[in-house]
Amino acid sequence: MDASKTCYGGLQMTKIAIYYASLTGNNEEVAEFLATEFARYGLKAPLTNLESVTVDDLAALDLAIIVPYTYGEGDLPEEGIDLFNDLEAIKLPHLIFGVAGSGDTCYGATFCQAVNRFNARLASTGAIQGSRPVCIDLRIEHQDCVALKGFVADLIQTLKEADTGEKAPHFN
Ligand SMILES: Cc1cc2nc3c(=O)[nH]c(=O)nc-3n(C[C@H](O)[C@H](O)[C@H](O)COP(=O)(O)O)c2cc1C
């Protein structure tokens, strides 16, 4: 299906941003894939490094997507620690969010913990979870492309529901 041919006109003014952190390029690739997928729907989703993002930036958006790597033993990316901490003290009930990222399954129980931790922290602000988080093992492969396409489709569906008041979001 060519998503750009479908009717997403009502969402064209939607403010979307993709905030990513990447040391060796895997999460940058995830972020770029997501931006390309949004473009297929005719929606702009610019990329910004997580390092320079504040809670005020998030508060000004309709949809925020966080794409973090995991470091240490399930640790957050250094670039996202300030934002993560600041989110503890804020409510963002009008924001829709999604979190996706690449880690390494070799790390066992801490695989993609930064993805799960950001997801939980954003949910704790009262923001609306627009999709289940997506965890990717190292570089994107075919099954990850399928998962990321589903992720974007869910986020857009949640945006549409919020726009029209159709029904309550269903992921949190
Ligand atoms: C020192 C170090 C610690 C890491 N710890 C974890 C971890 O706890 N869990 C995990 O899933 N991945 C861990 N990783 C793997 C990275 O998250 C993974 O390679 C990721 O794809 C890197 O993304 P990037 O290419 O965008 O930097 C670690 C990598 C390094 C170098």
XYZ file of N, CA and C and ligand atoms in Angstrom:
547
model
N 0.849 -1.199 0.000
C 0.000 0.000 0.000
C 0.886 1.251 0.000
N 0.516 2.225 -0.798
C 1.209 3.498 -0.735
C 0.484 4.365 0.287
N 1.089 4.473 1.482
C 0.415 5.170 2.572
C 0.151 6.633 2.239
N 0.978 7.223 1.366
C 0.804 8.640 1.061
C -0.509 8.888 0.313
N -1.087 7.823 -0.247
C -2.345 7.974 -0.990
C -3.559 7.924 -0.056
N -3.330 7.522 1.192
C -4.465 7.428 2.105
C -4.724 8.767 2.762
N -5.821 8.874 3.480
C -6.298 10.175 3.935
C -5.735 10.545 5.311
N -4.608 11.244 5.340
C -4.031 11.683 6.610
C -3.972 13.204 6.681
N -4.771 13.853 5.803
C -4.745 15.309 5.698
C -4.965 15.992 7.022
N -5.851 15.446 7.849
C -6.167 16.059 9.127
C -4.991 16.100 10.075
N -3.976 15.291 9.813
C -2.824 15.215 10.717
C -1.640 16.035 10.222
N -1.829 16.755 9.115
C -0.682 17.399 8.511
C -0.033 18.489 9.370
N -0.810 19.076 10.281
C -0.265 20.113 11.164
C 0.296 19.527 12.455
N 0.246 18.215 12.560
C 0.692 17.555 13.783
C 2.184 17.787 14.002
N 2.532 18.114 15.243
C 3.956 18.329 15.566
C 4.560 17.019 16.091
N 5.466 16.489 15.278
C 6.096 15.203 15.600
C 7.602 15.423 15.662
N 8.271 14.745 16.580
C 9.743 14.785 16.592
C 10.278 13.411 16.985
N 11.435 13.088 16.404
C 12.145 11.856 16.751
C 13.442 12.266 17.439
N 13.595 11.847 18.696
C 14.784 12.175 19.476
C 15.597 10.900 19.673
N 16.833 10.921 19.224
C 17.613 9.679 19.264
C 18.986 9.915 19.882
N 19.561 8.816 20.374
C 20.958 8.822 20.828
C 21.633 7.600 20.224
N 22.830 7.800 19.687
C 23.495 6.712 18.973
C 24.999 6.904 19.024
N 25.702 5.866 19.462
C 27.168 5.947 19.491
C 27.776 5.348 18.229
N 27.238 4.211 17.797
C 27.855 3.521 16.655
C 26.938 3.441 15.436
N 25.803 4.158 15.483
C 24.986 4.296 14.273
C 23.720 3.453 14.226
N 23.593 2.432 15.102
C 22.416 1.566 14.996
C 21.114 2.324 15.283
N 21.122 3.126 16.328
C 19.889 3.860 16.674
C 19.636 5.034 15.738
N 20.695 5.570 15.180
C 20.502 6.599 14.151
C 19.774 5.975 12.954
N 20.151 4.740 12.640
C 19.493 4.045 11.531
C 18.008 3.800 11.848
N 17.718 3.429 13.101
C 16.318 3.235 13.515
C 15.558 4.561 13.357
N 16.163 5.642 13.840
C 15.505 6.959 13.776
C 15.243 7.359 12.321
N 16.220 7.116 11.467
C 16.050 7.476 10.048
C 14.958 6.624 9.394
N 14.928 5.356 9.760
C 13.880 4.482 9.209
C 12.505 5.023 9.602
N 12.364 5.411 10.876
C 11.074 5.924 11.346
C 10.686 7.212 10.618
N 11.652 8.110 10.427
C 11.354 9.373 9.724
C 10.879 9.092 8.302
N 11.523 8.128 7.653
C 11.135 7.769 6.286
C 9.728 7.185 6.267
N 9.430 6.392 7.283
C 8.103 5.774 7.355
C 7.026 6.854 7.571
N 7.279 7.813 8.455
C 6.311 8.905 8.628
C 6.130 9.678 7.319
N 7.224 9.871 6.596
C 7.149 10.599 5.319
C 6.237 9.867 4.332
N 6.210 8.531 4.386
C 5.309 7.760 3.517
C 3.850 8.122 3.779
N 3.569 8.552 5.000
C 2.201 8.979 5.348
C 2.024 10.487 5.110
N 3.048 11.127 4.563
C 2.966 12.562 4.328
C 3.199 13.388 5.574
N 3.816 12.775 6.600
C 4.022 13.488 7.867
C 5.504 13.756 8.100
N 5.812 14.972 8.536
C 7.206 15.335 8.838
C 7.534 14.929 10.262
N 8.675 14.246 10.418
C 9.134 13.825 11.749
C 10.640 14.058 11.812
N 11.038 15.304 12.086
C 12.468 15.620 12.081
C 13.243 14.911 13.187
N 14.521 14.660 12.921
C 15.409 13.981 13.874
C 16.220 15.010 14.653
N 16.350 14.779 15.951
C 17.195 15.631 16.794
C 17.937 14.732 17.773
N 19.193 15.073 18.063
C 19.922 14.305 19.065
C 19.303 14.543 20.446
N 19.130 13.474 21.177
C 18.505 13.508 22.507
C 19.210 14.493 23.449
N 20.477 14.666 23.235
C 21.322 15.510 24.090
C 20.757 16.914 24.295
N 20.150 17.474 23.234
C 19.731 18.877 23.304
C 18.243 19.026 23.608
N 17.564 17.939 24.010
C 16.106 17.980 24.168
C 15.733 18.273 25.624
N 14.724 19.143 25.793
C 14.242 19.472 27.137
C 12.771 19.059 27.274
N 12.284 19.067 28.508
C 10.866 18.750 28.719
C 9.971 19.785 28.034
N 10.453 21.029 27.926
C 9.660 22.049 27.218
C 9.500 21.681 25.744
N 10.545 21.099 25.160
C 10.433 20.642 23.765
C 9.334 19.591 23.652
N 9.332 18.652 24.590
C 8.320 17.592 24.558
C 6.919 18.166 24.740
N 6.813 19.136 25.643
C 5.491 19.711 25.946
C 4.897 20.427 24.734
N 5.740 20.852 23.810
C 5.256 21.591 22.633
C 4.841 20.669 21.485
N 4.962 19.353 21.680
C 4.690 18.388 20.600
C 3.336 17.712 20.752
N 2.878 17.133 19.644
C 1.741 16.209 19.701
C 2.233 14.773 19.877
N 3.361 14.469 19.222
C 3.890 13.097 19.264
C 5.412 13.132 19.376
N 5.930 12.491 20.419
C 7.383 12.395 20.618
C 7.803 10.936 20.527
N 8.868 10.692 19.779
C 9.414 9.343 19.674
C 10.848 9.375 20.188
N 11.137 8.515 21.143
C 12.480 8.445 21.728
C 13.143 7.167 21.215
N 14.392 7.313 20.765
C 15.149 6.175 20.215
C 16.513 6.131 20.926
N 16.590 5.415 22.060
C 17.836 5.417 22.837
C 18.637 4.114 22.668
N 19.954 4.203 22.752
C 20.753 2.988 22.934
C 20.787 2.668 24.433
N 21.175 1.443 24.764
C 21.351 1.051 26.170
C 22.839 0.853 26.425
N 23.319 1.325 27.562
C 24.754 1.238 27.857
C 24.965 0.612 29.233
N 26.241 0.414 29.592
C 26.561 -0.118 30.922
C 25.828 -1.424 31.163
N 25.101 -1.481 32.274
C 24.258 -2.654 32.578
C 22.803 -2.202 32.623
N 22.253 -1.998 31.450
C 20.870 -1.513 31.369
C 20.758 -0.022 31.598
N 21.859 0.694 31.405
C 21.855 2.135 31.684
C 21.278 2.941 30.516
N 20.835 4.145 30.879
C 20.357 5.090 29.862
C 21.537 5.645 29.088
N 21.290 6.121 27.869
C 22.357 6.833 27.167
C 22.660 8.137 27.906
N 23.908 8.441 28.008
C 24.324 9.677 28.705
C 23.556 10.900 28.179
N 23.325 10.931 26.887
C 22.657 12.079 26.244
C 21.223 12.266 26.738
N 20.629 11.206 27.330
C 19.220 11.286 27.714
C 18.985 11.357 29.211
N 20.056 11.389 30.003
C 19.881 11.293 31.463
C 19.189 12.536 32.039
N 19.582 13.715 31.589
C 18.956 14.940 32.114
C 17.463 14.955 31.801
N 17.129 14.641 30.554
C 15.720 14.630 30.168
C 14.953 13.599 30.996
N 15.522 12.410 31.134
C 14.876 11.339 31.908
C 14.583 11.816 33.325
N 15.573 12.447 33.962
C 15.382 12.931 35.338
C 14.333 14.037 35.402
N 14.384 14.944 34.429
C 13.428 16.066 34.445
C 11.987 15.585 34.236
N 11.828 14.476 33.542
C 10.474 13.963 33.278
C 9.779 13.498 34.558
N 10.553 13.248 35.599
C 9.965 12.760 36.844
C 9.020 13.789 37.457
N 9.313 15.062 37.197
C 8.586 16.130 37.885
C 7.550 16.813 37.003
N 7.169 16.207 35.887
C 6.300 16.927 34.953
C 5.130 16.048 34.520
N 4.025 16.700 34.172
C 2.858 15.989 33.624
C 2.690 16.400 32.160
N 2.495 15.425 31.311
C 2.358 15.691 29.872
C 1.127 14.956 29.318
N -0.057 15.266 29.859
C -1.235 14.464 29.488
C -1.649 14.595 28.030
N -1.185 15.652 27.338
C -1.610 15.837 25.942
C -0.631 15.230 24.948
N 0.491 14.733 25.447
C 1.516 14.189 24.552
C 1.239 12.717 24.239
N 1.426 12.348 22.980
C 1.456 10.931 22.600
C 2.928 10.569 22.433
N 3.296 9.376 22.871
C 4.707 9.012 22.756
C 4.880 7.570 22.298
N 6.083 7.301 21.771
C 6.496 5.945 21.438
C 7.995 5.830 21.674
N 8.441 4.642 22.051
C 9.874 4.426 22.284
C 10.308 3.177 21.523
N 11.384 3.312 20.768
C 11.949 2.178 20.028
C 13.461 2.323 20.080
N 14.179 1.208 20.054
C 15.626 1.362 20.065
C 16.351 0.047 19.869
N 17.627 0.192 19.602
C 18.501 -0.965 19.412
C 19.375 -1.172 20.643
N 19.431 -2.433 21.092
C 20.372 -2.857 22.121
C 21.063 -4.109 21.611
N 21.446 -4.960 22.547
C 22.171 -6.176 22.156
C 21.687 -7.308 23.069
N 21.123 -8.346 22.476
C 20.572 -9.456 23.269
C 21.652 -10.179 24.074
N 22.931 -9.990 23.689
C 24.023 -10.605 24.468
C 24.014 -10.122 25.910
N 23.375 -8.976 26.164
C 23.345 -8.425 27.519
C 22.214 -9.014 28.363
N 21.527 -10.020 27.825
C 20.536 -10.779 28.601
C 19.421 -9.920 29.155
N 19.257 -9.942 30.478
C 18.113 -9.285 31.123
C 18.130 -7.772 30.943
N 19.267 -7.210 30.627
C 19.292 -5.744 30.455
C 19.102 -5.341 28.994
N 18.739 -6.309 28.142
C 18.507 -5.997 26.723
C 17.508 -4.847 26.591
N 17.957 -3.785 25.933
C 17.105 -2.623 25.620
C 16.424 -2.018 26.849
N 17.092 -2.069 27.986
C 16.485 -1.503 29.194
C 16.217 -0.005 29.066
N 17.035 0.696 28.300
C 16.796 2.139 28.133
C 15.463 2.388 27.430
N 15.116 1.500 26.502
C 13.809 1.611 25.826
C 12.698 1.440 26.850
N 12.801 0.383 27.651
C 11.744 0.101 28.635
C 11.673 1.186 29.704
N 12.832 1.699 30.104
C 12.844 2.724 31.156
C 12.250 4.042 30.656
N 12.587 4.428 29.427
C 11.989 5.657 28.872
C 10.481 5.478 28.693
N 10.088 4.278 28.258
C 8.658 4.031 28.068
C 7.911 4.209 29.387
N 8.457 3.607 30.458
C 7.797 3.699 31.770
C 7.811 5.136 32.290
N 8.929 5.840 32.087
C 9.021 7.209 32.606
C 8.037 8.132 31.887
N 7.921 7.989 30.574
C 6.971 8.826 29.828
C 5.540 8.498 30.242
N 5.254 7.218 30.436
C 3.902 6.834 30.875
C 3.584 7.456 32.235
N 4.604 7.569 33.095
C 4.387 8.121 34.436
C 4.045 9.613 34.405
N 4.279 10.277 33.283
C 3.915 11.700 33.159
C 2.445 11.875 32.798
N 1.763 10.755 32.542
C 0.367 10.840 32.095
C 0.258 10.950 30.587
N 1.401 10.939 29.885
C 1.367 10.967 28.412
C 0.756 9.664 27.892
N 0.282 9.726 26.663
C -0.452 8.610 26.061
C 0.511 7.726 25.271
N 0.591 6.465 25.660
C 1.479 5.545 24.934
C 0.804 5.152 23.623
N 1.410 5.575 22.507
C 0.777 5.377 21.198
C 1.070 4.045 20.561
N 2.019 3.304 21.114
C 2.343 1.974 20.600
C 3.128 1.230 21.664
N 3.168 -0.082 21.534
C 4.086 -0.848 22.384
C 5.515 -0.496 21.980
N 6.465 -0.536 22.930
C 7.857 -0.256 22.562
C 8.412 -1.340 21.628
N 9.376 -0.931 20.812
C 10.037 -1.888 19.905
C 11.511 -1.993 20.299
N 11.965 -3.220 20.538
C 13.363 -3.484 20.898
C 14.035 -4.247 19.757
N 15.170 -3.732 19.322
C 15.862 -4.290 18.159
C 17.240 -4.785 18.582
N 17.611 -5.951 18.083
C 18.932 -6.508 18.371
C 19.933 -5.965 17.339
N 20.783 -5.049 17.789
C 21.825 -4.447 16.944
C 21.222 -3.764 15.711
N 21.638 -4.150 14.497
C 21.159 -3.423 13.315
C 19.778 -3.916 12.865
N 19.069 -3.052 12.168
C 17.724 -3.388 11.675
C 17.787 -4.518 10.653
N 16.964 -5.550 10.880
C 16.788 -6.600 9.874
C 15.314 -6.622 9.448
N 15.003 -7.585 8.568
C 13.658 -7.574 7.972
C 12.549 -7.537 9.025
N 12.644 -8.408 10.039
C 11.552 -8.465 11.032
C 11.452 -7.156 11.819
N 12.570 -6.447 11.951
C 12.543 -5.155 12.655
C 11.835 -4.084 11.805
N 12.061 -4.163 10.494
C 11.363 -3.224 9.592
C 9.860 -3.415 9.726
N 9.430 -4.665 9.802
C 7.995 -4.956 9.955
C 7.497 -4.374 11.286
N 8.283 -4.608 12.352
C 7.879 -4.112 13.682
C 7.835 -2.585 13.706
N 8.806 -1.944 13.073
C 8.847 -0.474 13.076
C 7.726 0.119 12.231
N 7.379 -0.542 11.158
C 6.237 -0.076 10.352
C 4.946 -0.179 11.174
N 4.810 -1.259 11.922
C 3.635 -1.422 12.786
C 3.608 -0.368 13.884
N 4.775 -0.069 14.412
C 4.937 0.964 15.446
C 4.426 2.316 14.921
N 4.869 2.697 13.737
C 4.440 3.979 13.156
C 2.931 3.952 12.877
N 2.442 2.838 12.363
C 1.001 2.739 12.074
C 0.191 2.902 13.366
N 0.644 2.279 14.450
C -0.050 2.420 15.746
C -0.027 3.872 16.227
N 1.131 4.509 16.100
C 1.254 5.906 16.555
C 0.300 6.806 15.769
N 0.235 6.582 14.482
C -0.643 7.413 13.646
C -2.112 7.137 13.985
N -2.424 5.893 14.235
C -3.795 5.557 14.633
C -4.153 6.261 15.947
N -3.221 6.271 16.885
C -3.478 6.940 18.171
C -3.637 8.444 17.972
N -2.816 9.027 17.084
C -2.961 10.462 16.773
C -4.353 10.741 16.211
N -4.787 9.884 15.301
C -6.105 10.076 14.683
C -7.209 9.982 15.727
N -7.071 9.016 16.633
C -8.091 8.844 17.682
C -8.119 10.069 18.599
N -6.938 10.578 18.930
C -6.877 11.763 19.798
C -7.454 12.978 19.073
N -7.218 13.046 17.758
C -7.671 14.176 16.943
C -9.191 14.201 16.843
N -9.773 13.032 16.690
C -11.212 12.969 16.442
C -11.997 12.614 17.698
N -11.284 12.273 18.774
C -11.960 11.822 19.991
C -12.671 10.497 19.784
N -12.211 9.740 18.774
C -12.867 8.481 18.377
C -13.032 7.503 19.543
N -11.881 7.180 20.184
C -11.950 6.275 21.342
C -10.664 6.412 22.142
N -10.676 5.862 23.332
C -9.507 5.999 24.208
C -8.323 5.225 23.638
N -7.104 5.748 23.792
C -5.915 5.013 23.360
C -5.819 3.672 24.094
N -5.169 2.712 23.471
C -5.268 1.345 23.972
C -3.967 0.716 24.443
N -2.881 1.492 24.569
C -1.621 0.859 24.965
C -1.224 1.136 26.407
N -1.878 2.075 27.078
C -1.633 2.216 28.514
C -2.886 2.639 29.233
C 29.854 -0.880 27.201
C 28.554 -1.288 26.549
C 27.495 -1.674 27.352
C 26.285 -2.082 26.773
N 25.236 -2.467 27.574
C 24.087 -2.896 27.022
C 22.988 -3.327 27.833
O 23.036 -3.350 29.061
N 21.854 -3.736 27.200
C 21.730 -3.739 25.848
O 20.676 -4.114 25.334
N 22.753 -3.321 25.044
C 23.915 -2.905 25.602
N 24.953 -2.494 24.808
C 24.805 -2.626 23.350
C 24.303 -1.371 22.630
O 23.141 -0.836 23.205
C 24.015 -1.774 21.180
O 25.228 -2.142 20.553
C 23.313 -0.689 20.388
O 22.925 -1.218 19.137
C 24.219 0.496 20.172
O 23.485 1.484 19.513
P 24.197 2.646 18.678
O 24.894 1.973 17.489
O 23.085 3.509 18.240
O 25.165 3.312 19.580
C 26.152 -2.086 25.361
C 27.225 -1.675 24.568
C 28.406 -1.283 25.143
C 29.558 -0.853 24.260
